[in-house]
Coordinates of C-alpha atoms in Angstrom, one line a residue:
X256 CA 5.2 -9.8 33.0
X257 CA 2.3 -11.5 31.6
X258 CA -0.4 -13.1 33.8
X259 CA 1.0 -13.7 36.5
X260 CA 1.9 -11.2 39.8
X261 CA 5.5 -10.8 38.7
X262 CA 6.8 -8.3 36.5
X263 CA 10.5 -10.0 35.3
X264 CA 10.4 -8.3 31.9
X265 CA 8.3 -4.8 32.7
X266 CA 10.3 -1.7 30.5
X267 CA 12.1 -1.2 33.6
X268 CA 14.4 -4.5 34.1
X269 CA 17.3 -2.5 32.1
X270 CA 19.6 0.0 32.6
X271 CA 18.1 3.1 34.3
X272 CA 20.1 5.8 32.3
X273 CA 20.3 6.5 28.5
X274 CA 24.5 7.1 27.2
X275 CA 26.0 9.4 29.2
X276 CA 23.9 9.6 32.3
X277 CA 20.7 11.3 31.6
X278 CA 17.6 9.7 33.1
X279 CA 15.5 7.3 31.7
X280 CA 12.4 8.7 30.1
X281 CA 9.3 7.7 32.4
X282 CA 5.6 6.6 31.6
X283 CA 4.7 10.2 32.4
X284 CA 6.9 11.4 29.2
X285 CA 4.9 8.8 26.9
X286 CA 1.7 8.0 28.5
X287 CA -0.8 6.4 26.8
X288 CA 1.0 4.4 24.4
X289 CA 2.0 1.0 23.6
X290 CA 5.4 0.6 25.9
X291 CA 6.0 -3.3 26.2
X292 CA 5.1 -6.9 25.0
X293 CA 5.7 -9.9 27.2
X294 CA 4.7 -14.0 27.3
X295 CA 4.4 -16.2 29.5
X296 CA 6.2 -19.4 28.0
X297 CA 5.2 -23.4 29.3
X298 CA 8.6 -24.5 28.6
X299 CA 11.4 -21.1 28.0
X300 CA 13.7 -23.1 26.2
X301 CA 11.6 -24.5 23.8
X302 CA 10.0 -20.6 23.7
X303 CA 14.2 -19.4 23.1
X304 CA 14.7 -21.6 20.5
X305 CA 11.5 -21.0 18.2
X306 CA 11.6 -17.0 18.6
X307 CA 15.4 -17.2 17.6
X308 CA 14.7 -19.1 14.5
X309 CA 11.6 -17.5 13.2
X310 CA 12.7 -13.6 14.6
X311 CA 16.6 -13.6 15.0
X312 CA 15.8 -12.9 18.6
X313 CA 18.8 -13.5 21.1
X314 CA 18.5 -14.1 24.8
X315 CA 19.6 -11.9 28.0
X316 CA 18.4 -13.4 31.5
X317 CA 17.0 -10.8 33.9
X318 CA 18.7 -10.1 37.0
X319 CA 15.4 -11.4 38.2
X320 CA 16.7 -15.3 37.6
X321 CA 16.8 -18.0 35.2
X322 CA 12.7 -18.0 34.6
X323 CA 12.9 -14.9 32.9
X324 CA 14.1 -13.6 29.8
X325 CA 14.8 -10.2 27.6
X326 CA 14.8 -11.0 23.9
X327 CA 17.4 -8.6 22.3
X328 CA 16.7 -7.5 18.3
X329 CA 20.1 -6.0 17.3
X330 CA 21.1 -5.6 20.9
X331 CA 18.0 -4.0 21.6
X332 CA 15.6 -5.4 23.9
X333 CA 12.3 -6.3 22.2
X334 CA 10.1 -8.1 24.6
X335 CA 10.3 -10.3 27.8
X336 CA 9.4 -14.4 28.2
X337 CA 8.8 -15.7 31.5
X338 CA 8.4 -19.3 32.4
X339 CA 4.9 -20.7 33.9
X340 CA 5.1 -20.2 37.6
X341 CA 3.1 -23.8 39.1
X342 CA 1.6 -21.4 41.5
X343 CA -0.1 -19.0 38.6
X344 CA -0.9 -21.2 36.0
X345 CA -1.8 -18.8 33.4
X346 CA -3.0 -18.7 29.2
X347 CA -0.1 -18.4 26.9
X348 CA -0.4 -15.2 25.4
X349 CA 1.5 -12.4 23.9
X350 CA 0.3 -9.3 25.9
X351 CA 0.7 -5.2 25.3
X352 CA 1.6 -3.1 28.2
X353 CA 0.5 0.8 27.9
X354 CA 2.4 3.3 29.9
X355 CA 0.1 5.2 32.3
X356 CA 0.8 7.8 34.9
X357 CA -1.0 6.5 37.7
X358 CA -1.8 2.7 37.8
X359 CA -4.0 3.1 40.9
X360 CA -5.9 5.5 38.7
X361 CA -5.7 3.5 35.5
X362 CA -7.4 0.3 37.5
X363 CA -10.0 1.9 39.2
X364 CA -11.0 3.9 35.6
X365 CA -11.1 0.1 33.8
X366 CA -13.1 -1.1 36.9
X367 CA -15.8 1.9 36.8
X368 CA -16.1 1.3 33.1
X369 CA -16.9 -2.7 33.3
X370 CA -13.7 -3.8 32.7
X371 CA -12.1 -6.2 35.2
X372 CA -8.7 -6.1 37.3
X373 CA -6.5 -9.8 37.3
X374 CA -3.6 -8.9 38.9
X375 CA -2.5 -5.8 40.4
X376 CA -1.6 -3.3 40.8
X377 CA 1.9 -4.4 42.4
X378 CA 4.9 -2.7 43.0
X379 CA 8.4 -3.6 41.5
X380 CA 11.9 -1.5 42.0
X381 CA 11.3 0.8 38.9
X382 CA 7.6 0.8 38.8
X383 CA 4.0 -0.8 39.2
X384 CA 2.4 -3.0 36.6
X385 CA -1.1 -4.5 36.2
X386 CA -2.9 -6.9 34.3
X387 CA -6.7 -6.1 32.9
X388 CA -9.0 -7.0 30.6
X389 CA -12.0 -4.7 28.7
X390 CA -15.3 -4.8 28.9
X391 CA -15.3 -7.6 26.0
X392 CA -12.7 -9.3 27.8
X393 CA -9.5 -8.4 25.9
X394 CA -6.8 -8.5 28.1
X395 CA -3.9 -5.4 28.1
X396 CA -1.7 -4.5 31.0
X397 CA -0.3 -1.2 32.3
X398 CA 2.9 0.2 33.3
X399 CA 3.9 3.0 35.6
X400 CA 7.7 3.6 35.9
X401 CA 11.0 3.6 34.1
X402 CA 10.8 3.0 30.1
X403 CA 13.4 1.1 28.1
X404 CA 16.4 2.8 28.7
X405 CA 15.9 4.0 25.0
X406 CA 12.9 4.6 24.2
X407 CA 13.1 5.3 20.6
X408 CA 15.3 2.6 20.0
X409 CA 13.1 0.5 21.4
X410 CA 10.0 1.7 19.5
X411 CA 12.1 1.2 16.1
X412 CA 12.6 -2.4 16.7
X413 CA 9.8 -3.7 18.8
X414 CA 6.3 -4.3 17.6
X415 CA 5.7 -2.1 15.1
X416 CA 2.3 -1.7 16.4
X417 CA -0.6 -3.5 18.2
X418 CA -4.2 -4.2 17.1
X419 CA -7.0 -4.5 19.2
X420 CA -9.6 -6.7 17.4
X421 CA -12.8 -6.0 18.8
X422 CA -16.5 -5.7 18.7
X423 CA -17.0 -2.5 18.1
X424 CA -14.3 -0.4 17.1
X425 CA -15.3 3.5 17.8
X426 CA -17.0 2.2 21.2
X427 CA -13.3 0.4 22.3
X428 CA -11.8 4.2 21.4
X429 CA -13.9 5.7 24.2
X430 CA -13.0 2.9 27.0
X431 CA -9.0 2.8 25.8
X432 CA -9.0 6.6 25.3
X433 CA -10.9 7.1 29.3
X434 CA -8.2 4.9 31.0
X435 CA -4.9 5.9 29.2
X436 CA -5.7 9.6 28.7
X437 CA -5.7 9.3 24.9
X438 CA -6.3 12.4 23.1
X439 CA -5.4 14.7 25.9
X440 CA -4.0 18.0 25.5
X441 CA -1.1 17.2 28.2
X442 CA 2.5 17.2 26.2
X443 CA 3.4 13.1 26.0
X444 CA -0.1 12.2 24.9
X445 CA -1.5 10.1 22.2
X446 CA -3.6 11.0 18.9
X447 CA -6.5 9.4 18.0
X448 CA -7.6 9.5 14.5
X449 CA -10.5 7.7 12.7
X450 CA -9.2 6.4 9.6
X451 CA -11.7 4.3 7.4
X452 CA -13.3 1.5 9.4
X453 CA -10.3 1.8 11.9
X454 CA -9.6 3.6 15.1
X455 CA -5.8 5.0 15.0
X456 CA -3.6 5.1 17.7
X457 CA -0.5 7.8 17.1
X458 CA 2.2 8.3 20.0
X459 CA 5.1 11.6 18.5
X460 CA 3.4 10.6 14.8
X461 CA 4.0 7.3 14.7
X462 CA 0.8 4.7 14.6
X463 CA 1.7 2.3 17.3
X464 CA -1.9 0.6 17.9
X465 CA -4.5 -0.1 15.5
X466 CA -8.2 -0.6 16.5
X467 CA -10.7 -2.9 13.9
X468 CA -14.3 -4.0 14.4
X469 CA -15.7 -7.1 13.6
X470 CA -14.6 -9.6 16.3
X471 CA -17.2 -12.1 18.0
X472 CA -17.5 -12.7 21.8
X473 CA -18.5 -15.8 22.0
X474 CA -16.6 -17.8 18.7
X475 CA -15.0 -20.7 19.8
X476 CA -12.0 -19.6 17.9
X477 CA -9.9 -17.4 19.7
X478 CA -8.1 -15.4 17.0
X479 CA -11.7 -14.4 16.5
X480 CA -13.2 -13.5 20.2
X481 CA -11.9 -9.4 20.9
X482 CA -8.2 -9.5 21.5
X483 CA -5.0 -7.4 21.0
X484 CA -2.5 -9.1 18.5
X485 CA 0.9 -7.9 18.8
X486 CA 2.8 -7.5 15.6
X487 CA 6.7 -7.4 15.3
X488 CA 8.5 -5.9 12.3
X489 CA 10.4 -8.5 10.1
X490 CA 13.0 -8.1 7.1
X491 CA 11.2 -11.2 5.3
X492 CA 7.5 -12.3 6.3
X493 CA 7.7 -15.5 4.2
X494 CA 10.7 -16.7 5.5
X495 CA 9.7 -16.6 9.2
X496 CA 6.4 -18.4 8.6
X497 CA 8.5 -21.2 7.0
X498 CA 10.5 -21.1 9.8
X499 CA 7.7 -21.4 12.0
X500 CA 6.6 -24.6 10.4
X501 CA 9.5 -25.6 10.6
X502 CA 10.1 -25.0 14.4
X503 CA 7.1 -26.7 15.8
X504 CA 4.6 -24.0 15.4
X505 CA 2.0 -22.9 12.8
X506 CA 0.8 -20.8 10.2
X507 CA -2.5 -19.2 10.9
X508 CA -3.0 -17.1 8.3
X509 CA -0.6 -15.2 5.5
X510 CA -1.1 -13.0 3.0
X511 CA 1.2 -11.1 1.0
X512 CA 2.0 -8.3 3.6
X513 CA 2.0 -10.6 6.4
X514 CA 1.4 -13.4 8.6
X515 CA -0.5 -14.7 11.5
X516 CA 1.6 -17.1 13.4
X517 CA 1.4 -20.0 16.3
X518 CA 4.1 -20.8 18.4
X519 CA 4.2 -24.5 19.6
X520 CA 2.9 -23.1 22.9
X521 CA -0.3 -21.8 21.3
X522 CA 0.6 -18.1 21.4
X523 CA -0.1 -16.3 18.4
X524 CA 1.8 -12.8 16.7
X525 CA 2.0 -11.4 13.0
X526 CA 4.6 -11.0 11.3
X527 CA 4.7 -7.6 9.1
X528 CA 7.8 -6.1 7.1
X529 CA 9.8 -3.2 8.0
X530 CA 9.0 -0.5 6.7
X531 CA 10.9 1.1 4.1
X532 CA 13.1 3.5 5.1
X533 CA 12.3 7.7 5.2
X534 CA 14.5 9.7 3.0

């Protein structure tokens, strides 16, 4: 669901009932926070074979058909890859969805505060999904509907959070935190908490987005112009930017915590280790 009017990997394309036959939690259980990643892939195969090598990722087709994909982390889903459609020719680019009650509501709040609507909102079988951008032209999308059917699991083994870089920081807080009811006192909500030069996103205690100043609007780079960065949770950072390299894509950046990578379609992520286990 990135880009392009379809929604082949949204948080609903599983199973619509945790073990033993309760209900799948909702957007309006967890609103607000961070509750999908998706890409949209030039060439899917190409896409399979480099997230397998450099993440461990395996590959579940959608029952929406061969275009689209799940990637599964332990037998977990983790994110959804859908090939280009020639009739939506789109940027390749790995995009955050945050769960929202209303998505009617949640466009028309981006639209009255200068940010602008690219596709949607549309309707799918277990929900409605849109595609926006913020006033600095960061692009994010919404969901309204069914979460993964687990939504912890999912959580533990999907991004381990996003991070909006941006202009400015505490002025992003006030546009995010208008359209997804951040920092409401309704049960479900997500904290925000000003942590040094950072704007922190908590959802049930855990950080699940970061926000940073210091991005430029018009740099011709565009790991440097305002964007959200998805980062996924890895046993070994060094290993999977070697395997990047060694897959066709490219090291952006790494340090000793972690690493900014490329994929061979342009699409960048970072790479951050688990984190060590609570006693």
């Amino acid at each position: 669901m990135n880009h392009a009017p379809h929604a082949p990997e949204h948080p609903g394309d599983r199973n619509s009932a945790l073990p033993g036959g309760a209900p799948a939690a909702t957007t309006h259980a967890v609103f607000g926070a961070p509750c999908w990643v998706s890409l949209t892939s030039r060439d899917l195969r190409a896409a399979e074979n480099f997230y397998q090598a450099v993440l461990g990722w395996e590959w579940r087709v959608t029952r929406l058909g061969d275009r689209f994909r799940i990637a599964l982390a332990d037998g977990a889903p983790v994110a959804g890859i859908a090939g280009e459609s020639s009739r939506w020719p789109m940027p390749v680019v790995w995009t955050p969805y945050f769960a929202v009650q209303s998505a009617d509501e949640a466009v028309s709040r981006v639209r009255e505060r200068g940010g602008t609507a690219a596709v949607g909102p549309l309707s799918f079988a277990p929900g409605r999904a849109a595609l926006l951008a913020d006033r600095d032209g960061a692009a994010f999308g919404i969901w309204e509907g069914e979460l993964v059917s687990d939504w912890e699991v999912w959580r533990r083994v999907a991004p381990a959070f996003v991070r909006l870089h941006t202009r400015d920081a505490f002025e992003a807080a006030i546009f995010y935190g208008q359209v997804l009811d951040w920092a409401s006192d309704r049960p479900g909500g997500c904290e925000v908490h000003y942590e040094g030069d950072e704007v922190v996103l908590r959802s049930d205690g855990d950080v699940v987005a970061r926000i940073s100043s210091g991005a430029l609007e018009e740099a011709p780079d565009p790991t440097i112009r305002p964007h959200w960065q998805v980062h996924f949770a890895v046993p070994d950072v060094a290993a999977c930017a070697r395997a990047a390299q060694g897959h066709g894509g490219t090291v952006l950046r790494q340090s000793g915590t972690e690493a900014v990578l490329c994929d061979p379609d342009g699409a960048h992520f970072t790479v951050t280790p688990h984190a060590p286990p609570t006693a």
